[in-house]
Amino acid sequence: MSAISIPVLERTPVAPAHPTHPKGTRARVLLTSVFGPYAQDDEYGSRKLNPMELYHNQVTRVQGAFSLRMFHRSWGLMLIQANISAPSVLLDFPTRDRFIEEISGQDYDVVGISSIIPNVQKVQAMCDLIREHLPGAIIVIGGHVGNVPDLEARIDADHIVRGEGVQWMRRFLGEDDSAPISHPDIISGIGTRTLGVLARDKPGDVAATLIPSVGCPIGCNFCSTSAMFGGKGSCFHFYDTGDELFEVMCTLEKNLKVRSFFVMDENFLLHRKRALRLLELMIEHDKPWAMYVFSSARVLRSYTMEQIVGLGISWIWMGIEGEGSQYTKLNGTDTHELVRDLQSHGVRVLGSTIIGLEEHTPENIDEAIAHAVSHDTEFHQFMLYTPILGTPLYSEMSAEGQLLGEDVVPLMDTHGQYRFNYRHKHIKDGQESEYILRAFRRDFEVNGPSVVRIVRTTLRGWQRYKNHPDARIRARFAWEARDLSTVFSGVLWAARRRLRHDRLMFSKISEILKDLHKEFGVKARLASWLAGPFIHHMLKREERRLSMGMTYEPPTFRDTSLPLVDASSSQSVAVHERRLSAYG
């Protein structure tokens, strides 16, 4: 019997089919953040040290009643909800009981949960509750927690979304994943307060959040956001062109009555063609907008100051990694000169410095802190050098056997404000916990309250541009300076009164107040004498409340979008409800 030769065809591996829900766009969807509380030590991994307040947590941490306090909605969930046609509810910042009430009182087909890594225990608890109260629901998990490589083994979920969530959810519901992105109406901050005083929140007083892109092409090896969206070189644009972005901004301006935008893009100015086209349109249509952006120092230096001012960039979050750092974003850039130049044009700067880089030692850590503090930025973020799950740095340290086990440093304590989750070559025995607090304290002692620094730089911008020949530029600076002669005159009086025993700080605040009075005259003097004592009273009251252990929790939001069937008729009704909990 002769052998028969059968040719073997090489097959190209086929990517697994994207999961789809059998009900498609008829599926009822619940999108939710993890449950609170968020600023208390509890059995589900929350930590008082890691509150749901970005600035108070990582920037103005030791400034007490001077700290900037605010909450931010779950913007990713809002973006998803705005871009699916299935009936959906977004439950943001619920309590555990409120979450149970929602899933036991409604028949959802899909429950999507977004979370950061330290809240993984809450995600697990929520999955268990869903299995109990909604056994037929499909559970989808996304957000930074998706960077955990073995998340499938830690929680009882059906799908883990790693990366951009709008496209994933559209495909899951059988929708067109290439359809244009509809930008939700997002107010950037909720419950903003400082010195114990709530900021105004009338239309136009608070910036809108604008999300042009996610991911970062620079891709630092420690960056969990970059890793989440594909790592170095990867970036997902919701809006590729300046024309698209301008249209979105005009819509936000109209709907929210805003003229300022918090641009949630890891390195907005890196996309130069888009930014400069936006500038052209702002000039053409006479838009005196203000923009708050993230940027690397190197990219900033590729723009002229005229372009920066013309774009309305009045606030920049910028990395200041320190002298001798292995990271190259600052190469060839004198950050001291750059910061001073920006501030002289009224641009406020939030500097970001990493504590515990590989070259840091107990002998040179004070020098590294002093270098950061000497920039005198309006705000300064300090974070511990931390290998976060899913990042290249984590993989490198894991391969080298440097990581500490979760029995030593649990995930809920791996957030960059407490301790290392690895063995540092030079910093031992938990010294880093004291070093990061030392950095925050030194910045506060030398440079004073951030709110005072903001007044200083805003005043500089007004004085420089109040008589600018371009009416659009003048209008923007006049809008930003609108409270200098009133509210902020009172703030400076109260801050000087509170810090009167600190001779250096008393002198510094006095000089700024003197300049303010000189610029605005009697109006500013009256505001100091009338508003100052009231603000000082509120400041002292806030200090007493904080000393008693008071913490802040965000309100709960319940947003229902798109038509839902009214049981009393065949008509469809649009429902929008917000359930607010008290602050404090």
CSV table of N, CA and C in Angstrom, one decimal, residues 426-526:
chain,number,residue,atom,x,y,z
A,426,HIS,N,18.9,51.8,47.9
A,426,HIS,CA,19.5,52.7,48.9
A,426,HIS,C,18.6,53.0,50.1
A,427,ILE,N,17.3,53.1,49.8
A,427,ILE,CA,16.3,53.6,50.8
A,427,ILE,C,15.7,52.3,51.4
A,428,LYS,N,15.9,52.2,52.7
A,428,LYS,CA,15.5,51.0,53.4
A,428,LYS,C,14.5,51.2,54.6
A,429,ASP,N,13.9,50.2,55.0
A,429,ASP,CA,13.1,50.2,56.3
A,429,ASP,C,12.0,51.2,56.3
A,430,GLY,N,11.4,51.5,55.2
A,430,GLY,CA,10.2,52.4,55.2
A,430,GLY,C,10.6,53.8,55.3
A,431,GLN,N,11.9,54.2,55.0
A,431,GLN,CA,12.3,55.6,55.1
A,431,GLN,C,11.5,56.5,54.1
A,432,GLU,N,11.1,55.8,53.0
A,432,GLU,CA,10.4,56.6,51.9
A,432,GLU,C,9.1,57.2,52.4
A,433,SER,N,8.4,56.6,53.4
A,433,SER,CA,7.2,57.2,53.9
A,433,SER,C,7.5,58.6,54.6
A,434,GLU,N,8.6,58.7,55.2
A,434,GLU,CA,9.0,60.0,55.8
A,434,GLU,C,9.5,61.0,54.8
A,435,TYR,N,10.2,60.4,53.7
A,435,TYR,CA,10.8,61.3,52.7
A,435,TYR,C,9.7,62.0,51.9
A,436,ILE,N,8.6,61.3,51.6
A,436,ILE,CA,7.6,62.0,50.7
A,436,ILE,C,6.9,63.0,51.6
A,437,LEU,N,6.6,62.8,52.8
A,437,LEU,CA,6.0,63.8,53.7
A,437,LEU,C,7.0,65.0,53.9
A,438,ARG,N,8.3,64.7,54.0
A,438,ARG,CA,9.3,65.7,54.1
A,438,ARG,C,9.2,66.7,52.9
A,439,ALA,N,9.0,66.1,51.7
A,439,ALA,CA,9.0,66.9,50.4
A,439,ALA,C,7.8,67.8,50.5
A,440,PHE,N,6.6,67.3,50.8
A,440,PHE,CA,5.4,68.1,50.9
A,440,PHE,C,5.6,69.2,51.9
A,441,ARG,N,6.1,68.9,53.1
A,441,ARG,CA,6.2,69.9,54.1
A,441,ARG,C,7.2,70.9,53.7
A,442,ARG,N,8.3,70.5,53.1
A,442,ARG,CA,9.3,71.5,52.7
A,442,ARG,C,8.8,72.5,51.7
A,443,ASP,N,8.0,72.0,50.7
A,443,ASP,CA,7.4,72.9,49.7
A,443,ASP,C,6.5,73.9,50.4
A,444,PHE,N,5.7,73.4,51.3
A,444,PHE,CA,4.7,74.3,52.0
A,444,PHE,C,5.4,75.3,52.9
A,445,GLU,N,6.5,74.9,53.6
A,445,GLU,CA,7.2,75.8,54.4
A,445,GLU,C,7.9,76.9,53.6
A,446,VAL,N,8.5,76.5,52.5
A,446,VAL,CA,9.3,77.5,51.7
A,446,VAL,C,8.4,78.4,50.8
A,447,ASN,N,7.4,77.7,50.2
A,447,ASN,CA,6.7,78.5,49.2
A,447,ASN,C,5.3,78.9,49.6
A,448,GLY,N,4.8,78.4,50.7
A,448,GLY,CA,3.5,78.8,51.3
A,448,GLY,C,2.3,78.1,50.7
A,449,PRO,N,1.1,78.5,51.0
A,449,PRO,CA,-0.1,77.9,50.5
A,449,PRO,C,-0.2,78.1,49.0
A,450,SER,N,-0.7,77.0,48.3
A,450,SER,CA,-0.8,77.1,46.9
A,450,SER,C,-1.8,78.2,46.5
A,451,VAL,N,-2.8,78.4,47.2
A,451,VAL,CA,-3.8,79.5,46.9
A,451,VAL,C,-3.1,80.8,46.8
A,452,VAL,N,-2.1,81.1,47.7
A,452,VAL,CA,-1.4,82.4,47.6
A,452,VAL,C,-0.6,82.5,46.4
A,453,ARG,N,0.1,81.4,46.0
A,453,ARG,CA,0.9,81.3,44.8
A,453,ARG,C,0.1,81.6,43.6
A,454,ILE,N,-1.2,81.0,43.6
A,454,ILE,CA,-2.1,81.2,42.4
A,454,ILE,C,-2.4,82.7,42.2
A,455,VAL,N,-2.7,83.4,43.4
A,455,VAL,CA,-3.0,84.8,43.3
A,455,VAL,C,-1.8,85.6,42.7
A,456,ARG,N,-0.6,85.3,43.2
A,456,ARG,CA,0.6,85.9,42.7
A,456,ARG,C,0.8,85.9,41.2
A,457,THR,N,0.6,84.7,40.7
A,457,THR,CA,0.9,84.5,39.2
A,457,THR,C,-0.3,85.0,38.4
A,458,THR,N,-1.5,84.9,38.9
A,458,THR,CA,-2.6,85.4,38.2
A,458,THR,C,-2.5,86.9,38.1
A,459,LEU,N,-2.1,87.6,39.2
A,459,LEU,CA,-1.8,89.0,39.1
A,459,LEU,C,-0.8,89.4,38.1
A,460,ARG,N,0.3,88.6,38.0
A,460,ARG,CA,1.3,88.9,37.1
A,460,ARG,C,0.8,88.9,35.6
A,461,GLY,N,0.0,87.9,35.4
A,461,GLY,CA,-0.6,87.8,34.0
A,461,GLY,C,-1.5,88.9,33.7
A,462,TRP,N,-2.3,89.4,34.7
A,462,TRP,CA,-3.2,90.5,34.5
A,462,TRP,C,-2.4,91.8,34.2
A,463,GLN,N,-1.4,92.0,35.0
A,463,GLN,CA,-0.6,93.2,34.8
A,463,GLN,C,0.1,93.2,33.5
A,464,ARG,N,0.5,92.1,33.0
A,464,ARG,CA,1.3,92.0,31.7
A,464,ARG,C,0.3,92.2,30.5
A,465,TYR,N,-0.9,91.6,30.6
A,465,TYR,CA,-1.7,91.6,29.4
A,465,TYR,C,-3.0,92.4,29.5
A,466,LYS,N,-3.2,93.2,30.5
A,466,LYS,CA,-4.4,94.0,30.6
A,466,LYS,C,-4.6,95.0,29.5
A,467,ASN,N,-3.4,95.4,29.0
A,467,ASN,CA,-3.5,96.4,27.9
A,467,ASN,C,-3.0,95.8,26.5
A,468,HIS,N,-3.1,94.5,26.4
A,468,HIS,CA,-2.6,93.9,25.2
A,468,HIS,C,-3.4,94.4,24.0
A,469,PRO,N,-2.8,94.6,22.8
A,469,PRO,CA,-3.6,95.1,21.7
A,469,PRO,C,-4.7,94.2,21.1
A,470,ASP,N,-4.6,92.9,21.4
A,470,ASP,CA,-5.6,91.9,21.0
A,470,ASP,C,-6.7,91.8,22.0
A,471,ALA,N,-7.9,92.2,21.6
A,471,ALA,CA,-9.1,92.2,22.6
A,471,ALA,C,-9.4,90.8,23.1
A,472,ARG,N,-9.1,89.8,22.3
A,472,ARG,CA,-9.4,88.4,22.7
A,472,ARG,C,-8.5,88.0,23.9
A,473,ILE,N,-7.2,88.4,23.8
A,473,ILE,CA,-6.2,88.1,24.9
A,473,ILE,C,-6.6,88.9,26.1
A,474,ARG,N,-6.9,90.2,25.9
A,474,ARG,CA,-7.3,91.0,27.1
A,474,ARG,C,-8.5,90.4,27.8
A,475,ALA,N,-9.5,90.0,27.0
A,475,ALA,CA,-10.7,89.4,27.6
A,475,ALA,C,-10.4,88.2,28.5
A,476,ARG,N,-9.5,87.3,28.0
A,476,ARG,CA,-9.2,86.1,28.7
A,476,ARG,C,-8.6,86.4,30.1
A,477,PHE,N,-7.6,87.4,30.1
A,477,PHE,CA,-6.9,87.7,31.3
A,477,PHE,C,-7.8,88.5,32.2
A,478,ALA,N,-8.7,89.3,31.7
A,478,ALA,CA,-9.7,90.0,32.5
A,478,ALA,C,-10.6,89.0,33.2
A,479,TRP,N,-11.0,87.9,32.5
A,479,TRP,CA,-11.9,86.9,33.1
A,479,TRP,C,-11.1,86.2,34.2
A,480,GLU,N,-9.9,85.8,34.0
A,480,GLU,CA,-9.1,85.1,35.0
A,480,GLU,C,-8.8,86.0,36.2
A,481,ALA,N,-8.7,87.3,36.0
A,481,ALA,CA,-8.4,88.2,37.1
A,481,ALA,C,-9.7,88.7,37.8
A,482,ARG,N,-10.9,88.2,37.5
A,482,ARG,CA,-12.1,88.8,37.9
A,482,ARG,C,-12.3,88.8,39.4
A,483,ASP,N,-11.6,87.9,40.1
A,483,ASP,CA,-11.8,87.8,41.6
A,483,ASP,C,-10.6,88.3,42.4
A,484,LEU,N,-9.6,88.8,41.7
A,484,LEU,CA,-8.4,89.3,42.4
A,484,LEU,C,-8.8,90.5,43.3
A,485,SER,N,-9.6,91.4,42.9
A,485,SER,CA,-9.8,92.6,43.7
A,485,SER,C,-10.9,92.4,44.8
A,486,THR,N,-11.5,91.2,44.8
A,486,THR,CA,-12.5,90.9,45.8
A,486,THR,C,-12.2,89.7,46.7
A,487,VAL,N,-12.6,88.5,46.2
A,487,VAL,CA,-12.4,87.3,46.9
A,487,VAL,C,-10.9,87.0,47.3
A,488,PHE,N,-10.0,87.2,46.3
A,488,PHE,CA,-8.6,86.8,46.6
A,488,PHE,C,-7.9,87.9,47.4
A,489,SER,N,-8.4,89.1,47.4
A,489,SER,CA,-7.9,90.1,48.3
A,489,SER,C,-8.2,89.7,49.8
A,490,GLY,N,-9.4,89.1,50.0
A,490,GLY,CA,-9.8,88.6,51.3
A,490,GLY,C,-9.0,87.4,51.7
A,491,VAL,N,-8.8,86.5,50.7
A,491,VAL,CA,-8.0,85.3,50.9
A,491,VAL,C,-6.6,85.6,51.4
A,492,LEU,N,-5.9,86.6,50.7
A,492,LEU,CA,-4.6,87.0,51.2
A,492,LEU,C,-4.6,87.6,52.6
A,493,TRP,N,-5.6,88.4,52.9
A,493,TRP,CA,-5.6,88.9,54.2
A,493,TRP,C,-5.7,87.8,55.3
A,494,ALA,N,-6.6,86.8,55.0
A,494,ALA,CA,-6.8,85.7,55.9
A,494,ALA,C,-5.6,84.9,56.1
A,495,ALA,N,-4.9,84.6,54.9
A,495,ALA,CA,-3.7,83.8,54.9
A,495,ALA,C,-2.6,84.5,55.7
A,496,ARG,N,-2.4,85.8,55.5
A,496,ARG,CA,-1.4,86.5,56.2
A,496,ARG,C,-1.7,86.5,57.7
A,497,ARG,N,-2.9,86.7,58.1
A,497,ARG,CA,-3.3,86.7,59.5
A,497,ARG,C,-3.0,85.3,60.1
A,498,ARG,N,-3.4,84.2,59.4
A,498,ARG,CA,-3.1,82.9,59.9
A,498,ARG,C,-1.6,82.6,60.1
A,499,LEU,N,-0.8,83.1,59.1
A,499,LEU,CA,0.6,82.7,59.1
A,499,LEU,C,1.5,83.9,59.7
A,500,ARG,N,0.9,84.7,60.5
A,500,ARG,CA,1.6,85.9,60.9
A,500,ARG,C,2.8,85.6,61.8
A,501,HIS,N,2.9,84.4,62.4
A,501,HIS,CA,4.0,84.1,63.2
A,501,HIS,C,5.2,83.5,62.4
A,502,ASP,N,4.9,83.3,61.1
A,502,ASP,CA,6.0,82.8,60.2
A,502,ASP,C,6.5,84.1,59.4
A,503,ARG,N,7.6,84.7,59.9
A,503,ARG,CA,8.1,86.0,59.4
A,503,ARG,C,8.3,86.0,57.9
A,504,LEU,N,8.9,84.9,57.4
A,504,LEU,CA,9.1,84.8,55.9
A,504,LEU,C,7.8,84.8,55.1
A,505,MET,N,6.9,84.0,55.6
A,505,MET,CA,5.6,83.9,54.8
A,505,MET,C,4.8,85.1,55.0
A,506,PHE,N,4.8,85.7,56.2
A,506,PHE,CA,4.1,87.0,56.4
A,506,PHE,C,4.5,88.0,55.5
A,507,SER,N,5.9,88.1,55.3
A,507,SER,CA,6.5,89.1,54.4
A,507,SER,C,6.1,88.9,53.0
A,508,LYS,N,6.1,87.6,52.6
A,508,LYS,CA,5.9,87.2,51.2
A,508,LYS,C,4.4,87.6,50.9
A,509,ILE,N,3.5,87.2,51.7
A,509,ILE,CA,2.1,87.5,51.5
A,509,ILE,C,1.8,89.0,51.5
A,510,SER,N,2.4,89.7,52.4
A,510,SER,CA,2.3,91.1,52.5
A,510,SER,C,2.7,91.8,51.2
A,511,GLU,N,3.7,91.3,50.5
A,511,GLU,CA,4.2,91.9,49.3
A,511,GLU,C,3.1,91.7,48.2
A,512,ILE,N,2.6,90.5,48.1
A,512,ILE,CA,1.6,90.2,47.1
A,512,ILE,C,0.3,91.1,47.4
A,513,LEU,N,-0.1,91.2,48.6
A,513,LEU,CA,-1.3,92.0,49.0
A,513,LEU,C,-1.0,93.4,48.7
A,514,LYS,N,0.2,93.9,48.9
A,514,LYS,CA,0.5,95.3,48.6
A,514,LYS,C,0.4,95.6,47.1
A,515,ASP,N,0.9,94.6,46.3
A,515,ASP,CA,0.7,94.8,44.8
A,515,ASP,C,-0.7,94.7,44.4
A,516,LEU,N,-1.5,93.9,45.0
A,516,LEU,CA,-2.9,93.8,44.7
A,516,LEU,C,-3.6,95.1,45.0
A,517,HIS,N,-3.4,95.6,46.2
A,517,HIS,CA,-4.0,96.9,46.6
A,517,HIS,C,-3.6,98.0,45.6
A,518,LYS,N,-2.3,98.0,45.3
A,518,LYS,CA,-1.8,99.1,44.4
A,518,LYS,C,-2.5,99.0,43.0
A,519,GLU,N,-2.7,97.7,42.6
A,519,GLU,CA,-3.3,97.5,41.2
A,519,GLU,C,-4.8,97.9,41.2
A,520,PHE,N,-5.6,97.5,42.3
A,520,PHE,CA,-7.0,97.6,42.2
A,520,PHE,C,-7.6,98.7,43.2
A,521,GLY,N,-6.7,99.3,44.0
A,521,GLY,CA,-7.1,100.4,44.8
A,521,GLY,C,-8.1,100.1,45.9
A,522,VAL,N,-9.0,101.1,46.1
A,522,VAL,CA,-9.9,101.0,47.3
A,522,VAL,C,-10.7,99.8,47.3
A,523,LYS,N,-11.2,99.3,46.1
A,523,LYS,CA,-12.0,98.1,46.1
A,523,LYS,C,-11.3,96.9,46.7
A,524,ALA,N,-10.1,96.7,46.4
A,524,ALA,CA,-9.3,95.6,47.0
A,524,ALA,C,-9.1,95.8,48.4
A,525,ARG,N,-8.8,97.0,48.9
A,525,ARG,CA,-8.6,97.3,50.3
A,525,ARG,C,-9.8,97.0,51.1
A,526,LEU,N,-11.0,97.4,50.6
A,526,LEU,CA,-12.2,97.1,51.3
A,526,LEU,C,-12.5,95.6,51.4
